[in-house]
Structure formats: structure tokens, C-alpha cells
Coordinates of C-alpha atoms in Angstrom, one line a residue:
Chain A
M427 CA 49.4 -30.3 -22.5
K428 CA 49.0 -28.7 -25.9
V429 CA 49.7 -25.0 -26.3
I430 CA 49.2 -23.1 -29.5
I431 CA 50.8 -19.8 -30.3
A432 CA 48.5 -17.9 -32.7
S433 CA 47.7 -14.4 -34.0
G434 CA 45.2 -12.8 -36.3
K435 CA 47.7 -10.6 -38.1
G436 CA 50.9 -12.1 -39.6
G437 CA 54.3 -11.1 -38.5
T438 CA 53.4 -10.2 -34.9
G439 CA 56.1 -12.6 -33.5
K440 CA 54.4 -16.0 -33.2
T441 CA 57.5 -17.9 -34.2
T442 CA 59.7 -15.7 -31.9
V443 CA 57.5 -16.5 -28.9
C444 CA 57.2 -20.2 -29.9
A445 CA 61.0 -20.8 -30.3
S446 CA 61.7 -19.1 -27.0
L447 CA 59.0 -20.8 -25.1
I448 CA 60.2 -24.2 -26.3
S449 CA 63.8 -23.4 -25.4
V450 CA 62.9 -22.7 -21.7
W451 CA 60.2 -25.4 -21.4
D452 CA 61.1 -27.5 -18.3
S453 CA 59.5 -30.8 -19.3
P454 CA 59.8 -33.0 -22.5
V455 CA 58.2 -31.1 -25.3
I456 CA 57.4 -31.4 -29.0
A457 CA 57.9 -28.3 -31.2
A458 CA 55.2 -28.4 -33.9
D459 CA 55.2 -25.9 -36.7
M460 CA 51.6 -25.9 -38.1
D461 CA 52.2 -23.0 -40.4
V462 CA 52.6 -25.3 -43.4
E463 CA 52.4 -22.4 -45.9
A464 CA 55.3 -20.4 -44.5
P465 CA 57.0 -22.6 -41.9
N466 CA 59.8 -20.8 -40.1
L467 CA 60.2 -22.4 -36.7
H468 CA 63.0 -24.7 -37.9
L469 CA 65.0 -21.7 -38.9
Y470 CA 65.2 -20.8 -35.2
L471 CA 65.4 -24.2 -33.6
N472 CA 67.7 -25.9 -36.2
P473 CA 66.3 -29.4 -35.6
K474 CA 68.0 -32.5 -37.0
I475 CA 65.3 -33.8 -39.5
E476 CA 65.3 -37.6 -39.3
E477 CA 62.5 -38.4 -41.6
A478 CA 60.1 -36.9 -44.1
R479 CA 56.9 -38.4 -45.5
K480 CA 54.8 -37.3 -48.4
A481 CA 51.2 -36.5 -47.4
T482 CA 48.4 -37.0 -49.9
I483 CA 44.6 -36.9 -50.1
E484 CA 42.5 -39.4 -52.0
I485 CA 41.1 -38.0 -55.2
P486 CA 38.9 -39.5 -58.0
I487 CA 40.3 -40.8 -61.3
I488 CA 37.5 -41.5 -63.8
D489 CA 37.7 -44.9 -65.6
K490 CA 36.6 -43.8 -69.0
E491 CA 35.8 -47.4 -70.0
K492 CA 33.3 -47.9 -67.2
C493 CA 31.9 -44.3 -66.9
M494 CA 28.3 -44.1 -68.4
R495 CA 28.2 -40.3 -68.1
C496 CA 25.2 -40.4 -65.8
G497 CA 26.5 -37.3 -63.9
A498 CA 25.8 -38.8 -60.4
C499 CA 29.4 -37.9 -59.2
V500 CA 29.1 -34.4 -60.6
E501 CA 25.9 -33.8 -58.8
V502 CA 27.2 -34.8 -55.4
C503 CA 30.5 -32.9 -55.6
Q504 CA 30.2 -29.7 -53.5
F505 CA 33.6 -28.4 -54.6
N506 CA 33.2 -28.2 -58.4
A507 CA 36.0 -30.7 -58.8
L508 CA 34.0 -32.8 -61.4
T509 CA 32.1 -31.6 -64.5
L510 CA 30.2 -33.3 -67.2
T511 CA 31.3 -32.5 -70.7
D512 CA 30.6 -33.9 -74.2
D513 CA 33.8 -36.0 -73.7
G514 CA 32.6 -37.4 -70.4
V515 CA 33.3 -36.5 -66.8
L516 CA 36.3 -34.2 -66.5
S517 CA 38.0 -33.8 -63.1
F518 CA 39.8 -30.8 -61.6
P519 CA 41.9 -32.6 -59.0
E520 CA 43.2 -29.4 -57.4
M521 CA 39.6 -28.5 -56.3
C522 CA 39.0 -31.8 -54.6
H523 CA 38.6 -31.9 -50.8
G524 CA 38.9 -35.7 -50.6
C525 CA 35.5 -36.3 -49.1
G526 CA 35.0 -39.5 -51.1
G527 CA 31.4 -38.6 -52.0
C528 CA 31.9 -39.4 -55.7
F529 CA 33.2 -42.9 -55.0
L530 CA 30.0 -43.6 -53.1
A531 CA 27.8 -42.0 -55.7
C532 CA 29.0 -43.8 -58.8
P533 CA 26.7 -46.7 -59.7
F534 CA 29.1 -48.2 -62.1
G535 CA 32.3 -48.4 -60.0
A536 CA 33.9 -46.1 -62.6
I537 CA 35.9 -44.1 -60.1
I538 CA 39.4 -45.3 -59.3
S539 CA 41.3 -44.1 -56.2
G540 CA 44.1 -41.6 -57.1
E541 CA 46.1 -39.2 -54.9
R542 CA 47.1 -35.6 -54.9
E543 CA 50.3 -34.6 -53.1
L544 CA 49.7 -32.1 -50.3
G545 CA 53.3 -31.6 -49.3
N546 CA 55.6 -33.2 -46.8
V547 CA 55.5 -33.9 -43.1
L548 CA 59.1 -33.8 -41.6
W549 CA 60.2 -34.7 -38.1
G550 CA 63.3 -35.1 -36.0
K551 CA 64.9 -33.7 -32.8
V552 CA 66.1 -30.4 -31.6
N553 CA 67.8 -31.9 -28.6
K554 CA 67.4 -34.8 -26.1
N555 CA 64.3 -33.2 -24.6
T556 CA 62.7 -31.6 -27.6
D557 CA 61.2 -33.4 -30.6
F558 CA 60.3 -31.4 -33.7
I559 CA 57.7 -31.7 -36.4
M560 CA 56.6 -29.5 -39.3
G561 CA 54.7 -29.6 -42.6
E562 CA 55.7 -28.0 -45.9
L563 CA 52.8 -27.3 -48.3
R564 CA 53.6 -28.3 -51.9
I565 CA 54.1 -25.2 -54.1
G566 CA 50.8 -24.7 -55.9
E567 CA 48.7 -26.7 -53.4
A568 CA 45.8 -24.5 -52.1
M569 CA 44.6 -26.6 -49.1
S570 CA 46.6 -26.5 -45.9
P571 CA 44.0 -27.9 -43.4
P572 CA 44.5 -31.6 -44.6
L573 CA 48.3 -31.2 -44.2
I574 CA 47.8 -29.8 -40.8
R575 CA 45.6 -32.8 -39.9
E576 CA 48.4 -35.1 -41.1
I577 CA 50.8 -33.5 -38.6
K578 CA 48.2 -34.0 -35.9
K579 CA 47.8 -37.6 -36.9
H580 CA 51.5 -38.2 -36.7
L581 CA 51.7 -36.6 -33.3
E582 CA 48.8 -38.8 -32.0
N583 CA 50.2 -42.0 -33.4
N584 CA 53.8 -41.5 -32.3
F585 CA 53.6 -39.6 -29.0
K586 CA 50.1 -40.3 -27.6
N587 CA 49.8 -37.8 -24.8
L588 CA 53.2 -38.4 -23.2
K589 CA 54.8 -35.1 -24.0
D590 CA 53.7 -31.4 -24.0
I591 CA 53.2 -30.0 -27.5
I592 CA 53.9 -26.3 -28.4
M593 CA 52.4 -25.4 -31.8
D594 CA 53.3 -22.5 -34.0
A595 CA 50.0 -21.6 -35.8
P596 CA 49.5 -20.1 -39.3
P597 CA 48.4 -16.4 -39.2
G598 CA 44.8 -15.4 -39.7
T599 CA 41.4 -16.4 -38.3
S600 CA 40.0 -18.8 -40.9
C601 CA 40.2 -22.5 -41.3
P602 CA 44.0 -23.2 -41.2
P603 CA 44.6 -21.6 -37.8
I604 CA 41.4 -23.0 -36.3
N605 CA 42.2 -26.4 -37.6
A606 CA 45.6 -26.1 -36.0
A607 CA 44.2 -25.0 -32.6
I608 CA 41.2 -27.3 -32.5
D609 CA 42.7 -29.7 -29.8
A610 CA 44.8 -27.1 -27.9
D611 CA 44.5 -26.7 -24.1
V612 CA 45.7 -23.2 -24.0
I613 CA 45.8 -20.5 -26.7
V614 CA 48.4 -17.7 -26.7
L615 CA 47.6 -14.8 -29.0
V616 CA 50.6 -12.7 -30.0
A617 CA 49.6 -9.1 -30.8
E618 CA 51.3 -5.8 -31.5
P619 CA 50.1 -2.5 -30.2
T620 CA 49.1 -0.9 -33.5
P621 CA 45.7 -0.3 -35.2
F622 CA 46.3 -3.3 -37.4
G623 CA 47.3 -5.4 -34.4
L624 CA 44.3 -4.4 -32.3
H625 CA 41.9 -5.0 -35.2
D626 CA 43.2 -8.5 -35.9
L627 CA 43.4 -9.4 -32.2
G628 CA 39.7 -8.7 -32.0
L629 CA 39.1 -11.0 -35.0
A630 CA 41.4 -13.7 -33.5
R631 CA 39.6 -13.6 -30.1
E632 CA 36.2 -14.0 -31.9
A633 CA 37.6 -17.0 -33.9
F634 CA 39.4 -18.8 -31.1
K635 CA 36.8 -18.2 -28.3
S636 CA 34.6 -20.8 -30.0
L637 CA 37.1 -23.4 -28.9
K638 CA 36.3 -22.6 -25.3
K639 CA 39.9 -22.8 -24.0
P640 CA 41.8 -20.3 -21.9
I641 CA 43.3 -17.5 -24.0
G642 CA 46.2 -15.2 -23.0
V643 CA 47.9 -12.4 -24.8
V644 CA 51.5 -11.7 -25.4
I645 CA 52.1 -8.1 -26.5
N646 CA 55.1 -7.9 -28.8
R647 CA 57.0 -4.7 -29.6
A648 CA 55.5 -3.1 -26.5
G649 CA 56.6 0.3 -25.1
S650 CA 57.3 2.1 -28.4
K651 CA 55.6 5.3 -29.3
A652 CA 52.7 3.0 -30.0
H653 CA 52.6 2.1 -26.3
N654 CA 49.6 4.1 -25.5
F655 CA 47.5 2.4 -28.1
P656 CA 44.3 1.1 -26.6
I657 CA 45.2 -2.6 -27.0
Y658 CA 45.6 -2.8 -23.2
E659 CA 42.1 -1.3 -22.7
Y660 CA 40.8 -3.8 -25.2
C661 CA 42.3 -6.8 -23.3
N662 CA 41.0 -5.4 -20.1
A663 CA 37.4 -5.0 -21.4
K664 CA 37.4 -8.5 -22.9
K665 CA 39.0 -10.0 -19.8
L666 CA 41.9 -11.3 -21.9
P667 CA 44.9 -11.6 -19.5
V668 CA 48.2 -10.1 -20.8
W669 CA 50.6 -12.8 -19.9
S670 CA 53.7 -11.2 -21.2
E671 CA 55.2 -8.1 -22.9
I672 CA 58.2 -8.2 -25.2
P673 CA 59.7 -4.8 -25.5
F674 CA 60.2 -3.0 -28.7
S675 CA 63.9 -2.9 -29.5
K676 CA 66.2 -2.9 -32.5
E677 CA 68.4 -5.3 -30.7
I678 CA 65.6 -7.9 -30.6
A679 CA 64.7 -7.3 -34.2
L680 CA 68.3 -7.8 -35.3
A681 CA 68.7 -11.0 -33.2
C682 CA 65.4 -12.4 -34.7
S683 CA 66.4 -11.5 -38.2
K684 CA 69.5 -13.8 -37.7
G685 CA 67.3 -16.6 -36.4
Q686 CA 68.5 -16.3 -32.8
V687 CA 66.2 -17.5 -30.1
L688 CA 65.4 -14.6 -27.8
A689 CA 65.3 -16.6 -24.6
L690 CA 68.9 -17.7 -25.3
F691 CA 70.0 -14.2 -26.1
S692 CA 70.1 -12.8 -22.6
D693 CA 69.1 -13.7 -19.0
K694 CA 66.5 -10.9 -19.0
Y695 CA 64.6 -12.5 -21.9
R696 CA 65.0 -15.9 -20.6
A697 CA 63.3 -14.8 -17.4
L698 CA 60.5 -13.3 -19.4
F699 CA 59.8 -16.6 -21.1
I700 CA 60.1 -18.7 -18.0
D701 CA 57.5 -16.4 -16.5
L702 CA 55.3 -17.0 -19.5
M703 CA 55.8 -20.8 -19.2
N704 CA 54.7 -20.7 -15.6
K705 CA 51.6 -18.7 -16.4
I706 CA 50.6 -21.2 -19.1
K707 CA 51.3 -24.2 -16.9
N708 CA 49.1 -22.6 -14.2
Y709 CA 46.2 -22.5 -16.5
V710 CA 46.1 -26.3 -17.1
Chain B
M67 CA 42.7 -4.0 -67.2
Y68 CA 45.9 -4.4 -65.4
E69 CA 46.1 -6.1 -62.0
I70 CA 48.8 -5.7 -59.4
T71 CA 48.7 -7.9 -56.3
V72 CA 50.9 -7.3 -53.2
I73 CA 51.9 -10.5 -51.5
S74 CA 54.6 -11.6 -49.1
G75 CA 54.6 -15.3 -48.1
K76 CA 55.6 -14.3 -44.5
G77 CA 53.1 -12.1 -42.7
G78 CA 53.7 -8.7 -41.3
T79 CA 56.3 -7.6 -43.8
G80 CA 54.4 -4.4 -44.8
K81 CA 51.9 -5.4 -47.5
T82 CA 49.1 -3.2 -46.3
V83 CA 51.3 -0.1 -45.8
L84 CA 52.7 -0.5 -49.2
T85 CA 49.4 -1.2 -50.9
A86 CA 47.9 1.9 -49.2
A87 CA 50.8 4.0 -50.5
F88 CA 50.4 2.7 -54.1
A89 CA 46.6 3.3 -53.8
H90 CA 47.5 6.9 -53.0
L91 CA 50.0 7.3 -55.8
A92 CA 48.0 5.6 -58.6
S93 CA 45.4 7.1 -60.8
K94 CA 42.3 5.7 -62.6
H95 CA 42.3 2.6 -60.4
I96 CA 40.2 0.5 -58.0
I97 CA 41.6 -0.6 -54.7
C98 CA 40.8 -4.2 -53.5
D99 CA 41.7 -5.8 -50.2
L100 CA 42.0 -9.6 -50.8
D101 CA 43.1 -10.4 -47.3
V102 CA 39.6 -11.4 -46.4
D103 CA 40.7 -13.1 -43.2
A104 CA 42.5 -10.3 -41.4
S105 CA 41.8 -7.3 -43.6
D106 CA 43.4 -4.1 -42.5
L107 CA 43.6 -1.9 -45.5
H108 CA 40.2 -0.2 -44.7
I109 CA 41.7 1.0 -41.4
L110 CA 44.0 3.3 -43.4
L111 CA 41.9 4.1 -46.4
E112 CA 38.1 3.8 -45.8
R113 CA 36.3 7.1 -45.5
K114 CA 32.7 6.2 -46.3
R115 CA 31.0 2.9 -46.8
D116 CA 28.7 2.8 -49.9
F117 CA 27.2 -0.6 -49.2
K118 CA 27.5 -4.0 -47.5
K119 CA 26.5 -7.3 -49.0
D120 CA 26.3 -10.8 -47.5
F121 CA 28.5 -13.6 -48.6
F122 CA 27.0 -17.1 -48.6
S123 CA 29.1 -20.0 -49.6
G124 CA 29.1 -23.7 -49.0
N125 CA 26.8 -25.6 -46.7
E126 CA 26.9 -27.0 -43.3
A127 CA 25.5 -30.4 -42.1
I128 CA 23.1 -30.2 -39.1
I129 CA 21.7 -33.4 -37.6
D130 CA 18.1 -33.5 -36.4
Q131 CA 18.6 -35.7 -33.4
S132 CA 14.8 -36.4 -33.1
K133 CA 15.0 -38.2 -36.5
C134 CA 18.3 -39.9 -35.9
I135 CA 18.3 -43.7 -35.1
Q136 CA 22.0 -43.7 -34.3
C137 CA 23.0 -46.1 -37.1
G138 CA 26.5 -44.6 -37.3
S139 CA 26.7 -44.2 -41.0
C140 CA 27.5 -40.5 -40.9
T141 CA 30.3 -41.0 -38.4
E142 CA 31.7 -43.8 -40.5
L143 CA 31.6 -42.0 -43.8
C144 CA 32.9 -38.6 -42.7
K145 CA 36.5 -38.2 -43.8
F146 CA 36.9 -35.1 -41.7
E147 CA 36.1 -36.6 -38.3
A148 CA 33.5 -33.9 -37.9
I149 CA 30.8 -36.0 -36.3
Y150 CA 31.0 -36.6 -32.5
K151 CA 28.8 -38.3 -30.0
T152 CA 26.7 -36.5 -27.5
E153 CA 24.2 -38.0 -25.0
K154 CA 21.3 -37.2 -27.4
G155 CA 23.0 -38.7 -30.4
P156 CA 25.6 -37.6 -33.0
S157 CA 26.3 -34.0 -33.7
V158 CA 28.4 -32.1 -36.3
D159 CA 31.3 -30.0 -35.3
P160 CA 31.0 -26.9 -37.5
I161 CA 34.7 -26.2 -37.3
R162 CA 35.6 -29.6 -38.7
C163 CA 32.8 -29.9 -41.2
E164 CA 33.9 -29.1 -44.7
G165 CA 30.4 -29.1 -46.2
C166 CA 30.9 -32.1 -48.5
G167 CA 27.3 -33.4 -48.0
V168 CA 28.3 -37.1 -47.8
C169 CA 26.6 -37.6 -44.5
V170 CA 23.5 -35.8 -45.8
K171 CA 23.2 -37.9 -48.9
H172 CA 23.7 -41.2 -47.1
C173 CA 21.6 -40.8 -43.9
P174 CA 18.9 -43.5 -44.1
Q175 CA 16.6 -41.4 -42.0
N176 CA 17.1 -38.1 -44.0
A177 CA 17.9 -36.7 -40.6
I178 CA 20.6 -34.3 -41.8
S179 CA 19.8 -30.9 -43.2
F180 CA 22.3 -28.9 -45.3
P181 CA 21.6 -25.2 -45.2
K182 CA 23.7 -22.6 -47.0
K183 CA 26.3 -20.9 -44.8
H184 CA 26.5 -17.2 -44.2
C185 CA 30.3 -16.9 -44.1
G186 CA 31.0 -13.2 -44.3
E187 CA 30.3 -9.8 -45.8
W188 CA 31.8 -7.7 -48.5
Y189 CA 31.8 -3.9 -49.0
Q190 CA 32.2 -1.1 -51.4
S191 CA 33.7 2.0 -49.8
Q192 CA 35.1 5.4 -50.7
T193 CA 38.6 6.5 -49.9
N194 CA 40.5 9.7 -50.6
F195 CA 42.0 8.1 -53.7
A196 CA 39.7 5.6 -55.4
P197 CA 36.8 3.3 -54.7
M198 CA 37.6 0.2 -52.6
I199 CA 36.2 -3.3 -52.5
H200 CA 36.9 -5.3 -49.4
A201 CA 35.4 -8.0 -47.2
Q202 CA 35.4 -9.7 -43.9
L203 CA 35.2 -13.5 -43.7
F204 CA 33.5 -14.3 -40.4
P205 CA 36.0 -15.6 -37.8
G206 CA 36.8 -19.3 -38.2
E207 CA 35.0 -19.6 -41.6
E208 CA 36.2 -21.3 -44.7
N209 CA 35.9 -20.6 -48.4
S210 CA 38.3 -17.6 -48.3
G211 CA 39.3 -18.5 -51.9
L212 CA 35.8 -18.1 -53.2
L213 CA 35.4 -14.8 -51.4
V214 CA 38.6 -13.6 -53.0
S215 CA 37.4 -14.6 -56.4
L216 CA 34.1 -12.7 -55.8
L217 CA 36.0 -9.5 -54.7
R218 CA 38.2 -9.6 -57.8
K219 CA 35.1 -10.0 -60.0
E220 CA 33.3 -7.1 -58.3
A221 CA 36.4 -4.9 -58.4
K222 CA 36.7 -5.5 -62.2
K223 CA 33.0 -4.7 -62.7
L224 CA 33.4 -1.5 -60.8
A225 CA 36.5 -0.6 -62.8
V226 CA 34.6 -0.9 -66.0
E227 CA 31.8 1.3 -64.6
R228 CA 34.1 4.0 -63.4
G229 CA 36.4 3.9 -66.4
A230 CA 39.4 2.7 -64.4
N231 CA 42.0 0.4 -65.9
L232 CA 44.1 -0.7 -62.9
L233 CA 43.4 -2.9 -60.0
I234 CA 45.6 -2.6 -56.9
C235 CA 45.1 -5.5 -54.6
D236 CA 46.4 -6.2 -51.1
G237 CA 47.0 -10.0 -50.7
S238 CA 47.1 -12.3 -47.7
P239 CA 50.1 -14.0 -46.1
G240 CA 51.0 -17.6 -46.8
M241 CA 50.8 -19.5 -50.1
G242 CA 47.5 -21.4 -49.9
C243 CA 44.0 -21.0 -51.0
P244 CA 43.4 -17.2 -50.7
V245 CA 46.9 -16.4 -52.1
I246 CA 46.4 -18.7 -55.1
S247 CA 43.0 -17.3 -55.6
S248 CA 44.5 -13.7 -55.5
L249 CA 47.2 -14.5 -58.0
A250 CA 45.0 -16.2 -60.6
G251 CA 44.9 -13.8 -63.5
T252 CA 47.0 -11.1 -61.9
N253 CA 49.5 -9.3 -64.2
L254 CA 52.2 -8.5 -61.6
A255 CA 52.9 -9.8 -58.1
V256 CA 54.8 -7.3 -55.9
I257 CA 56.4 -9.3 -53.2
I258 CA 57.3 -7.4 -49.9
T259 CA 59.9 -9.2 -47.9
E260 CA 62.1 -8.3 -44.9
P261 CA 65.8 -9.0 -44.3
T262 CA 65.3 -11.9 -41.9
L263 CA 65.9 -15.6 -42.2
S264 CA 62.2 -16.2 -42.2
G265 CA 61.6 -13.5 -44.8
M266 CA 64.2 -15.1 -47.1
H267 CA 62.8 -18.6 -46.6
D268 CA 59.3 -17.5 -47.4
L269 CA 60.3 -15.3 -50.3
K270 CA 61.9 -18.3 -52.0
R271 CA 58.6 -20.2 -51.6
I272 CA 56.4 -17.4 -52.9
L273 CA 58.7 -16.8 -55.9
D274 CA 58.4 -20.5 -56.7
L275 CA 54.6 -20.1 -56.4
C276 CA 54.6 -17.2 -58.9
K277 CA 56.8 -19.2 -61.2
H278 CA 54.4 -22.2 -60.9
F279 CA 51.5 -20.0 -62.1
S280 CA 53.7 -18.0 -64.5
I281 CA 53.0 -14.7 -62.8
P282 CA 55.8 -12.1 -63.2
A283 CA 57.1 -10.9 -59.8
K284 CA 59.0 -7.9 -58.5
V285 CA 60.5 -7.7 -55.0
I286 CA 60.6 -4.9 -52.4
I287 CA 62.8 -5.3 -49.4
N288 CA 61.2 -3.5 -46.5
K289 CA 63.3 -2.4 -43.4
Y290 CA 66.4 -3.5 -45.4
D291 CA 68.8 -1.7 -43.0
L292 CA 67.7 -3.8 -40.0
N293 CA 70.0 -6.5 -41.2
K294 CA 72.0 -5.3 -44.3
D295 CA 73.8 -8.7 -44.7
Q296 CA 70.6 -10.5 -45.0
A297 CA 69.2 -7.9 -47.4
T298 CA 72.3 -8.4 -49.6
L299 CA 71.7 -12.2 -49.6
I300 CA 68.1 -11.5 -50.7
E301 CA 69.2 -9.3 -53.5
K302 CA 71.8 -11.9 -54.6
Y303 CA 69.1 -14.5 -54.6
C304 CA 66.8 -12.3 -56.7
V305 CA 69.6 -11.6 -59.2
E306 CA 70.3 -15.3 -59.6
N307 CA 66.6 -15.9 -60.1
K308 CA 66.2 -13.0 -62.6
T309 CA 63.8 -11.2 -60.4
E310 CA 64.1 -7.4 -60.1
V311 CA 64.4 -5.8 -56.6
V312 CA 62.6 -2.5 -57.4
S313 CA 63.2 -0.9 -54.0
K314 CA 64.9 -1.1 -50.6
I315 CA 63.0 0.7 -48.0
P316 CA 64.8 1.7 -44.8
Y317 CA 63.4 1.2 -41.3
S318 CA 61.6 4.3 -40.1
K319 CA 59.4 5.1 -37.1
T320 CA 57.3 7.3 -39.3
V321 CA 55.7 4.3 -40.9
I322 CA 54.2 3.1 -37.7
E323 CA 53.2 6.7 -36.8
A324 CA 51.4 7.0 -40.1
V325 CA 49.5 3.7 -39.3
I326 CA 48.5 5.0 -35.9
M327 CA 47.3 8.2 -37.5
K328 CA 45.4 6.0 -40.0
K329 CA 47.0 7.7 -43.0
T330 CA 49.1 6.5 -45.9
I331 CA 52.8 7.1 -45.4
I332 CA 52.6 9.5 -48.4
E333 CA 49.9 11.5 -46.7
Y334 CA 51.7 11.5 -43.4
D335 CA 55.2 12.3 -44.2
D336 CA 57.1 13.6 -47.2
G337 CA 60.5 12.3 -46.0
I338 CA 62.9 9.7 -47.4
V339 CA 60.5 6.7 -47.0
S340 CA 57.8 8.4 -49.0
D341 CA 60.4 9.4 -51.7
I342 CA 61.6 5.8 -52.0
I343 CA 58.1 4.4 -52.2
K344 CA 57.3 7.0 -54.9
E345 CA 60.3 5.9 -56.9
A346 CA 59.3 2.2 -56.5
W347 CA 55.8 3.2 -57.7
S348 CA 57.2 5.0 -60.8
K349 CA 59.1 1.8 -61.7
I350 CA 56.0 -0.3 -61.4
K351 CA 54.0 2.3 -63.3
K352 CA 56.5 2.0 -66.2
E353 CA 55.8 -1.7 -66.2
I354 CA 52.1 -1.1 -66.5
T355 CA 52.5 1.5 -69.3
N356 CA 54.7 -1.0 -71.2
A357 CA 52.2 -3.8 -70.9

């Protein structure tokens, strides 16, 4: 089973929920941090990283000797990564999506295979029952989806479907979180009862419902003065089940700021996340 | 023209609340929400929408199964595993498709069309303080970086029209495509962080990103008193990296109350949080005047 913990708005508590859920999960599980831009799950789970591998995508290098400046490669590139100048074809490797279209288009075999570093995929173990994997986008690299796909490839190749996977998604509703969630069986949206939280929960529901998988909501920082905010009405109206509520408390905020796992913090919170696990498992 | 972009690395540290406060305090400026993915600034600021425009970007491959002879060339060539089998023949998964056009170009039957994609909308609005440019990328769409570039261009154009000389931009979380697009050409990055392990970890990464693109950065620690030890570590890190911490904002329930009332914190409350933000703004303003 693959579970993804996502949210529209950032900072609603995805990683808090993810770390706790993993720590109470009662079958072998892989913790996968798909937020390659700002990965934080390792700060809570303290895995022992055993291996790291550089991830790259294939980009074109123009062989100036062979290039006849016909412009065929420039014409097919949809991403403005190639341009024809007086000095020949100039490439902007950081714009390239690695589609390979220019290699196929060049009639003179003048494009040599090069690579651009996306970042690293790192993996290891949290404990006997829990594997860990994360990606770390290279500073200055703009495209996170290909690195997210590298993590998925590693999971497929090394674990097949033998273990449950709990994924921490990047925030937002555009291509990075959707790429992360694409093969999930269950989607958990973490939301907070504020106008921003409600607005972004609406966007997230729109984005994730296209995946046609069960979606449940965890409301974080519930029960503050914001408690009456119409997030519950929204969930009701859209038939989004509220699977769990994490209370608003300074004690929790402090624990999380130190990287403590909420479920290990007290029996009360442990019970809350066991209940969430049972609800998720019931859906699959 | 001077551009300030508020970013954070980690989400939910308070970018939008701070940007709204700065938008309130500044003068002769244009407000711009570059978080096109989960844009929230309009919730606090927008009073009237002047206009809406469509955003088209990129293309999407669509297979006409009546022309398809199932030769498999599209499936083989696609680097994004976007083509899957159905009973009627191959089909393109719009979520996986990056719009590269390789399958379109190499289909021997010309069975794949490649229409432009309507990916979102952008708006010009009025606020109580200055005109605002903002957008909404449709859920699940790509090309957020291009939409960000478009917004910055439109905001600058509007600034010239209105005689404004300052752009105040709300950025998006993370460090990828939309953030890089937001930072390109900005004069000052204001980084909002929080005193948590995650906040610290992501601050280091976003400072490295600013350094990578040679963008000057200043730091604000939000809710610093939630974990004072961690706040001290962040300050120490900033000193070591020659980055000024312009302000430390205490945790206060009035901030969330202001958001619920859909007001800037300066409008809602003239207490200590507002005073501290005003002081932070005057420091940033000095930076602008000196530039």
C-alpha cells in the first residue's frame, strides 16, 4: 500500500503527520520523503543513511565539428533549451527537460549525450522495520519532478511491492506534488483551519481528485480560536472525511520544533496516530 | 525599479502575512503574488478585481485512436512514461505528459495532435494599498515558472504606468522552478524562517540558493519565542554567513486573528507584533533608499 501525505498550503504539518504515522505503522514500511526541494522528514526520523546516488538527466551537447546549423534541433525543442545564433547552436542546459527530441531530430548525428545533475537520492534505515529514502534537489536546479521520478524508480527496483510506502509530499498543487502522488493508493491531505488553509485545501482537492483515489483530511492545529472556521463545513459538503484532528497546542509546536515525533511524545498522540493508521488501512 | 521577494524554503513560515504587512507599509509600489500554485495573498488584500486573463502555456499530446495503427513508436520514445495502453489503443496521461512533442513528431500516422494548454489565469486587482498582480495556475498544471515570469513582467509594466518604483512579491515555498523564476532579477530576498529544525535546514538551503544566483538576502525569524534556543542557533548561523537578521517576531494569536478577519496585521492590531514588523520594514526601506 502506498500512502501520500500532502497539502496545498505549505507548513500545515505534513512532515509531522508523516513521521508519526511511520512510527506507529504496524507492518514493514518505507518512509519516503518526496519533498526534494525542502526535505525535512529525516530531521524527525534520524535514519542511518547507507548510500547516496547522484541523479541526472540526459541533455544535449552540440558537436560543433558535425553541426551544420540546420536548426532542426532548435525547431523541435519545446523548452527553449536550444537556440540558433551566428556562432551555431547554443544550448541552455538548465532549461532542458531531457525529452531526447533533439537527438532524434539531428540529421547529422551532431548531438552528443551529456548530463545535468538533478541532485541526490539517499537511502538507508530508520530501524529494523522501517526503510528510508529521500531526494535532495541540487541548489540551483529548477526541476524537481525528474528527481521525484528517480526516487520512485529506486523504490520499484529495490522493494517491488513488498512493503508499505508512506510518502511525504512537496507542498502545492502543481506538477511536483502530483508527480509524487501519481501511484498512491490513499491520499491524506493535511489542512489547517484558517482562510489560507481552507483556500488551499480546495485547490488540493481539485488537483488530487483527478487521481481517483480515496482522499481523507487531517486537520492540524484544530480547536484554537480558529476552530469555528468553515473548514469542517467544506469537508462535509465535498464528502471529504476528516480522519483525524491534531489539537492546537504550544506543547506540540515546541516538540515539533525540536524534531520530536509527536506519536512518541505521549500515549494520547500515539493513540491518535494509531487510529489514523487504522482508518487508512481500512480504505485499501 | 526595486524588487523585493519574500521567500522561505519551508512552507507555512509566514511569507504571506509578512508580504501583506509590507504591502500595507510601503508607498509607490505594486504588489505581486508569485505563489501561483497556492496563492493566498489575495485573501487578505484583494478588494476589487480589475480584470482576468487566460494563461496558455506549453502543449499537450492527444492521440486520435481512430488513426492509430498501434505501432508503439510513441510509447517507446516517450521519456516520461506518459503513454499507456487502453483497449482502444494508446492514450496519453496528461499528468505525466511534459509536452515535449516527441511522440507527435515521430508518429508515422500523424495521429497525435498537440494543442496549446490553458494552464491558468492571471488577474489585476485593487487593494487598500496598491494595485496587485496575481494568478492561479490550474490544479495539477505545470509551467509555474513561466507564469511567474509573466506576472513579474506585467507587474513591472504596471509599475511604469502608475509611476511606482517598487515591486513587493510574495514567493512560493521550496527552491525549484517557481522560486528560481521569482528570484531572477530580484534586488533583495527577504527570507522568513521559524525556529524549528526544519526551518533551519531549509533556511540553509535557500540561503545557498540566493548565493548561487548572487541575490542579497535578509532574514526574519518568525515566532522566534516558540523555541528560543533554535532561534539563537539560526542567528548564529546568519552571523557566520554574513546575513543580517532584520527582525525577530514573537508568536502572537493576533496574527491568526488578523488572517481570519482578512486584514493585514498592521490594519488589525497596533500591538507589539505590528511595531516589530514596522521596524523591520523601516530597515528594509533604508536598504531600498540606499540602492
